Amino acid sequence: LRMPEHYPRPAAIERVLRRDERTVTLLFRDARCAEALPGQYVMLWVPGKGEFPLSLSHAEPEEALAGVTVRARSERTRFFLELKEGQRVGLRGPLGTWFTAKMGEALLVGGGTGLAPLLLLARQLARLGSRATLIAAARTSSELLFREELEALAPSSLRLLYATEDGTAGVKGLATDVLEAELEARAPSALYACGPEPMVARVVRLALGRGIYVEASLERPFKCAMGACGACALGGFLLCKEGPVLGPRELALASDELGIYTRDHAGRRVSLHG
Ligand SMILES: Cc1cc2nc3c(=O)[nH]c(=O)nc-3n(C[C@H](O)[C@H](O)[C@H](O)COP(=O)(O)OP(=O)(O)OC[C@H]3O[C@@H](n4cnc5c(N)ncnc54)[C@H](O)[C@@H]3O)c2cc1C
Ligand code: FES
């Protein structure tokens, strides 16, 4: 009997991989999440702490192994750093839309934990034999996620370009600086983006302005994750169900809001320009 996707399933954390001072990858055995497509997310419930939407960074169907990579952004999420192997959690999912792998020259742009779904996409593209470039960005080199995994795909299956704000790895600057230089040199057949919203908004505008096919994964507060409460609305789309990955048509329709304002957990508009 296959439970409906919104019925929480118990799972145990099988491995914890420490990435940096505030980021961990949690691996769990779950056949359904292990079949997730790149860009899909899981609602991870930690007893006593709450339920969090997290993109799947790992999905290995042969081993029924799946994983998420969480960065503790505030006091509320610091507990993630203390989770231990064997700890029981609840899972709903995999949920939401996914990146559609197109053949040709794919260009992936990711910053911070936005690299999580792009790691899965880069692996899928490598399996399909597609030639992809990934611009991976962070504030500083120690916060660049998945270097080992990504460097294992490069150079045969992935062209890897780094950007750090302090210049400690790759180009000194933002992911979008590297992207602009890339777009001067070649036109990709598809652009895929995930990361801080100002970055994603800039990638989307560059792509739409040049007529390049683009998909982006976006964040808003998620509560029900089943299209019922409206907390996750962005530009008329419910991101928990119609996203988190939006295509070019939806991104163009959401452009009045994308990168301009978000919403807090009480639904109030919050400017993204500080
Ligand atoms: C589709 C999707 C995929 C995501 N994937 C990832 C991922 O791969 N890795 C990752 O690290 N994060 C991911 N996130 C973000 C993650 O789910 C959490 O939103 C984030 O970790 C929350 O961080 P925070 O509460 O520490 O900080 P913030 O979201 O910056 O919140 C700041 C403050 O808001 C308040 N607040 C926030 N949420 C609530 C709440 N529910 N109830 C009450 N108060 C609240 C708290 O006071 C908190 O300190 C994803 C989000 C979405 C929507
Ligand atoms: S989180 Fe409730 S509608 Fe999306």
Coordinates of C-alpha atoms and ligand atoms in Angstrom, one line a residue:
L1 CA 0.0 0.0 0.0
R2 CA 1.4 3.4 -1.0
M3 CA 0.6 6.1 1.5
P4 CA -0.6 9.5 0.1
E5 CA 2.4 11.9 -0.3
H6 CA 1.1 14.1 2.6
Y7 CA 1.0 11.2 5.1
P8 CA 4.2 11.8 7.2
R9 CA 6.5 8.7 7.2
P10 CA 8.9 8.0 10.0
A11 CA 12.5 7.8 9.1
A12 CA 15.8 7.7 11.0
I13 CA 18.8 9.9 10.2
E14 CA 21.4 7.4 8.9
R15 CA 24.4 9.7 8.5
V16 CA 25.3 13.3 9.3
L17 CA 27.9 15.0 7.2
R18 CA 29.3 18.2 8.6
R19 CA 29.9 20.7 5.8
D20 CA 30.9 23.9 7.6
E21 CA 30.3 25.5 11.0
R22 CA 26.6 26.0 10.3
T23 CA 25.7 23.5 7.6
V24 CA 25.1 19.7 7.7
T25 CA 23.9 17.1 5.3
L26 CA 21.4 14.6 6.8
L27 CA 21.1 11.3 4.9
F28 CA 18.1 9.0 5.5
R29 CA 16.9 5.8 4.0
D30 CA 13.6 6.4 2.3
A31 CA 12.7 4.8 -1.0
R32 CA 10.3 7.6 -2.1
C33 CA 12.6 10.5 -1.5
A34 CA 15.4 8.5 -3.1
E35 CA 13.4 8.7 -6.3
A36 CA 13.0 12.5 -6.1
L37 CA 13.7 14.6 -9.2
P38 CA 16.2 17.5 -9.0
G39 CA 14.4 20.6 -7.4
Q40 CA 11.8 18.6 -5.5
Y41 CA 11.7 19.2 -1.7
V42 CA 10.7 17.3 1.4
M43 CA 8.9 18.5 4.5
L44 CA 11.1 17.4 7.3
W45 CA 9.5 17.2 10.7
V46 CA 11.8 17.2 13.7
P47 CA 9.8 16.3 16.9
G48 CA 9.5 19.4 19.1
K49 CA 11.1 21.7 16.6
G50 CA 8.7 22.0 13.7
E51 CA 8.5 21.1 10.0
F52 CA 10.8 22.6 7.4
P53 CA 10.8 22.6 3.6
L54 CA 14.2 21.4 2.4
S55 CA 15.4 20.7 -1.2
L56 CA 16.7 17.2 -1.7
S57 CA 20.5 17.5 -2.3
H58 CA 20.9 13.7 -2.5
A59 CA 18.7 11.0 -4.1
E60 CA 20.1 7.6 -4.8
P61 CA 17.4 5.2 -5.8
E62 CA 19.6 2.1 -6.0
E63 CA 20.4 2.5 -2.3
A64 CA 17.1 4.0 -1.2
L65 CA 19.1 6.9 0.2
A66 CA 18.1 10.5 0.2
G67 CA 19.5 13.6 1.8
V68 CA 19.0 17.3 2.6
T69 CA 21.6 19.9 3.3
V70 CA 20.6 22.5 6.0
R71 CA 22.3 25.7 7.0
A72 CA 21.3 27.1 10.4
R73 CA 20.3 30.6 9.4
S74 CA 19.0 31.7 12.8
E75 CA 18.6 30.5 16.4
R76 CA 15.4 28.7 15.3
T77 CA 17.4 26.3 13.1
R78 CA 20.6 25.9 15.2
F79 CA 19.2 22.6 16.5
F80 CA 19.9 21.0 13.1
L81 CA 23.6 21.1 13.9
E82 CA 23.0 18.9 17.0
L83 CA 21.0 16.2 15.3
K84 CA 22.6 12.7 15.7
E85 CA 22.6 9.5 13.6
G86 CA 19.7 7.4 14.6
Q87 CA 17.4 10.3 15.5
R88 CA 13.8 9.8 14.3
V89 CA 12.2 12.4 12.0
G90 CA 9.1 12.6 9.8
L91 CA 9.0 13.0 6.1
R92 CA 6.4 14.3 3.7
G93 CA 7.3 14.1 0.0
P94 CA 9.0 14.3 -2.3
L95 CA 6.9 17.3 -3.2
G96 CA 6.7 20.0 -5.8
T97 CA 7.9 20.7 -9.3
W98 CA 11.4 19.9 -10.6
F99 CA 14.0 21.1 -13.0
T100 CA 13.5 19.7 -16.5
A101 CA 16.8 18.5 -17.8
K102 CA 17.2 19.8 -21.4
M103 CA 19.8 18.5 -23.7
G104 CA 22.4 20.9 -25.1
E105 CA 24.5 23.4 -23.1
A106 CA 23.0 23.8 -19.7
L107 CA 24.2 26.6 -17.4
L108 CA 23.5 26.2 -13.7
V109 CA 23.9 29.1 -11.3
G110 CA 23.7 28.5 -7.5
G111 CA 24.6 30.3 -4.4
G112 CA 24.7 29.2 -0.7
T113 CA 22.3 26.3 0.0
G114 CA 20.8 26.9 -3.4
L115 CA 23.5 24.5 -4.6
A116 CA 21.6 21.6 -3.0
P117 CA 19.1 21.0 -5.8
L118 CA 21.7 21.9 -8.4
L119 CA 24.0 19.2 -7.2
L120 CA 21.2 16.7 -7.9
L121 CA 20.6 18.3 -11.3
A122 CA 24.3 18.3 -12.2
R123 CA 24.4 14.6 -11.4
Q124 CA 21.3 13.9 -13.6
L125 CA 22.7 15.9 -16.5
A126 CA 26.0 14.0 -16.2
R127 CA 24.1 10.7 -16.3
L128 CA 22.3 11.8 -19.4
G129 CA 25.6 12.7 -21.0
S130 CA 24.7 16.4 -21.3
R131 CA 27.4 19.1 -21.2
A132 CA 26.8 21.4 -18.3
T133 CA 28.5 24.4 -16.7
L134 CA 27.9 25.2 -13.0
I135 CA 28.6 28.6 -11.5
A136 CA 28.9 27.9 -7.7
A137 CA 28.9 30.9 -5.4
A138 CA 29.3 31.6 -1.7
R139 CA 30.5 34.5 0.5
T140 CA 33.9 32.7 1.2
S141 CA 35.5 29.5 0.1
S142 CA 34.8 27.6 3.4
E143 CA 31.1 28.1 2.7
L144 CA 31.2 26.8 -0.8
L145 CA 29.0 23.7 -0.6
F146 CA 29.6 20.2 -2.2
R147 CA 33.1 21.0 -3.6
E148 CA 34.1 17.3 -3.3
E149 CA 31.0 16.0 -5.0
L150 CA 31.1 18.6 -7.8
E151 CA 34.8 18.2 -8.4
A152 CA 34.2 14.5 -8.8
L153 CA 31.9 15.3 -11.8
A154 CA 34.4 17.8 -13.3
P155 CA 36.0 18.1 -15.8
S156 CA 34.5 15.4 -18.0
S157 CA 30.8 15.9 -17.1
L158 CA 30.8 19.4 -15.6
R159 CA 32.6 22.6 -16.2
L160 CA 32.9 24.2 -12.7
L161 CA 33.3 27.9 -12.1
Y162 CA 33.5 29.3 -8.6
A163 CA 32.7 32.8 -7.4
T164 CA 33.3 34.1 -3.9
E165 CA 32.7 37.6 -2.5
D166 CA 36.1 37.7 -0.9
G167 CA 38.0 36.1 -3.8
T168 CA 39.1 33.0 -1.7
A169 CA 38.0 30.6 -4.4
G170 CA 37.5 31.4 -8.2
V171 CA 36.5 34.8 -9.3
K172 CA 36.1 37.5 -6.7
G173 CA 32.6 38.7 -7.0
L174 CA 29.0 37.5 -7.4
A175 CA 27.6 34.5 -9.3
T176 CA 25.9 37.0 -11.6
D177 CA 29.2 38.7 -12.5
V178 CA 30.5 35.3 -13.7
L179 CA 27.2 34.7 -15.5
E180 CA 27.3 38.0 -17.3
A181 CA 30.8 37.2 -18.6
E182 CA 29.7 33.6 -19.7
L183 CA 26.7 35.0 -21.6
E184 CA 29.0 37.3 -23.5
A185 CA 31.0 34.3 -24.6
R186 CA 28.3 31.7 -25.3
A187 CA 24.5 31.3 -25.3
P188 CA 23.4 28.3 -23.2
S189 CA 20.3 26.3 -24.3
A190 CA 18.9 26.5 -20.7
L191 CA 19.7 28.3 -17.5
Y192 CA 18.8 26.9 -14.1
A193 CA 19.1 28.9 -10.9
C194 CA 18.7 28.5 -7.2
G195 CA 20.0 30.7 -4.3
P196 CA 19.5 34.0 -2.6
E197 CA 16.5 35.7 -4.3
P198 CA 18.4 38.9 -5.5
M199 CA 20.8 36.5 -7.3
V200 CA 18.0 34.4 -8.8
A201 CA 16.0 37.5 -9.8
R202 CA 19.1 38.8 -11.7
V203 CA 19.6 35.5 -13.5
V204 CA 16.0 35.4 -14.5
R205 CA 16.0 38.9 -15.8
L206 CA 19.2 38.3 -17.9
A207 CA 17.7 35.1 -19.3
L208 CA 14.3 36.6 -20.1
G209 CA 15.9 39.7 -21.7
R210 CA 18.0 37.5 -24.0
G211 CA 15.3 34.9 -24.8
I212 CA 17.1 32.1 -23.0
Y213 CA 15.0 29.2 -21.5
V214 CA 15.2 29.6 -17.7
E215 CA 13.9 27.7 -14.7
A216 CA 14.5 28.8 -11.1
S217 CA 13.7 27.3 -7.6
L218 CA 12.3 29.9 -5.2
E219 CA 11.5 30.2 -1.5
R220 CA 8.7 31.6 0.5
P221 CA 7.5 30.5 4.0
F222 CA 5.9 27.1 3.6
K223 CA 3.3 25.9 6.1
C224 CA 0.8 23.3 4.8
A225 CA 2.9 22.4 1.7
M226 CA -0.3 21.2 0.1
G227 CA -1.7 24.3 -1.6
A228 CA -4.3 25.0 1.2
C229 CA -3.0 28.0 3.3
G230 CA -1.6 30.5 0.8
A231 CA 1.5 31.3 2.9
C232 CA 3.9 30.5 0.0
A233 CA 2.3 32.7 -2.7
L234 CA 4.7 34.4 -5.1
G235 CA 3.3 36.3 -8.1
G236 CA 0.0 34.4 -8.0
F237 CA 1.6 31.0 -7.8
L238 CA 1.6 28.7 -4.7
L239 CA 5.2 27.7 -4.5
C240 CA 4.6 24.6 -2.4
K241 CA 2.6 23.0 -5.2
E242 CA 3.1 25.0 -8.4
G243 CA 6.8 25.4 -7.4
P244 CA 9.3 25.6 -6.0
V245 CA 10.7 25.3 -9.5
L246 CA 9.1 27.8 -11.9
G247 CA 9.5 28.0 -15.7
P248 CA 10.0 31.0 -17.9
R249 CA 6.2 31.8 -18.3
E250 CA 5.6 31.8 -14.5
L251 CA 8.8 33.7 -13.8
A252 CA 7.8 36.4 -16.2
L253 CA 4.4 36.6 -14.6
A254 CA 6.0 36.8 -11.1
S255 CA 8.5 39.5 -12.1
D256 CA 6.7 42.3 -10.2
E257 CA 7.5 40.5 -7.0
L258 CA 10.6 38.4 -7.7
G259 CA 13.7 39.9 -6.0
I260 CA 11.6 42.9 -4.8
Y261 CA 9.7 41.7 -1.8
T262 CA 9.1 38.5 0.1
R263 CA 6.7 37.7 3.0
D264 CA 7.4 36.9 6.6
H265 CA 5.7 34.1 8.6
A266 CA 2.7 36.3 9.3
G267 CA 2.2 37.0 5.6
R268 CA 3.5 40.7 5.8
R269 CA 5.4 42.0 2.8
V270 CA 9.1 42.4 3.5
S271 CA 11.4 44.3 1.1
L272 CA 14.3 42.3 -0.2
H273 CA 16.3 45.6 -0.6
G274 CA 16.7 45.9 3.2
Ligands
LIG1 C1 11.4 24.9 -1.3 C2 12.3 25.3 -0.2 C3 13.5 24.6 -0.2 C4 14.5 24.9 0.8 N1 15.6 24.3 0.8 C5 16.6 24.6 1.8 C6 17.8 23.9 1.8 O1 18.1 23.0 1.0 N2 18.7 24.2 2.8 C7 18.4 25.1 3.8 O2 19.2 25.3 4.6 N3 17.2 25.8 3.8 C8 16.3 25.5 2.8 N4 15.1 26.2 2.8 C9 14.8 27.1 3.9 C10 14.4 26.4 5.1 O3 13.2 25.7 5.0 C11 14.0 27.3 6.3 O4 13.2 28.3 5.9 C12 15.2 28.0 6.8 O5 16.2 27.1 7.2 C13 14.7 28.8 8.0 O6 15.7 29.4 8.6 P1 15.5 30.2 9.9 O7 14.2 30.0 10.5 O8 16.7 29.9 10.7 O9 15.7 31.7 9.3 P2 14.7 32.6 8.5 O10 13.9 31.9 7.6 O11 15.6 33.7 8.0 O12 13.8 33.1 9.6 C14 14.1 34.2 10.4 C15 13.2 34.3 11.6 O13 11.8 34.2 11.2 C16 11.1 33.5 12.2 N5 10.5 32.3 11.7 C17 10.8 31.7 10.6 N6 10.0 30.7 10.3 C18 9.1 30.6 11.3 C19 8.0 29.8 11.6 N7 7.6 28.8 10.9 N8 7.3 30.0 12.8 C20 7.7 31.1 13.5 N9 8.7 31.9 13.3 C21 9.4 31.7 12.2 C22 12.1 33.2 13.3 O14 12.0 34.2 14.3 C23 13.4 33.2 12.6 O15 14.5 33.5 13.5 C24 14.2 25.9 1.8 C25 12.9 26.6 1.8 C26 12.0 26.3 0.7 C27 10.7 27.0 0.7
FES2 S1 2.4 26.4 2.1 FE1 0.2 26.4 2.3 S2 -0.4 26.9 0.3 FE2 1.7 26.6 0.1

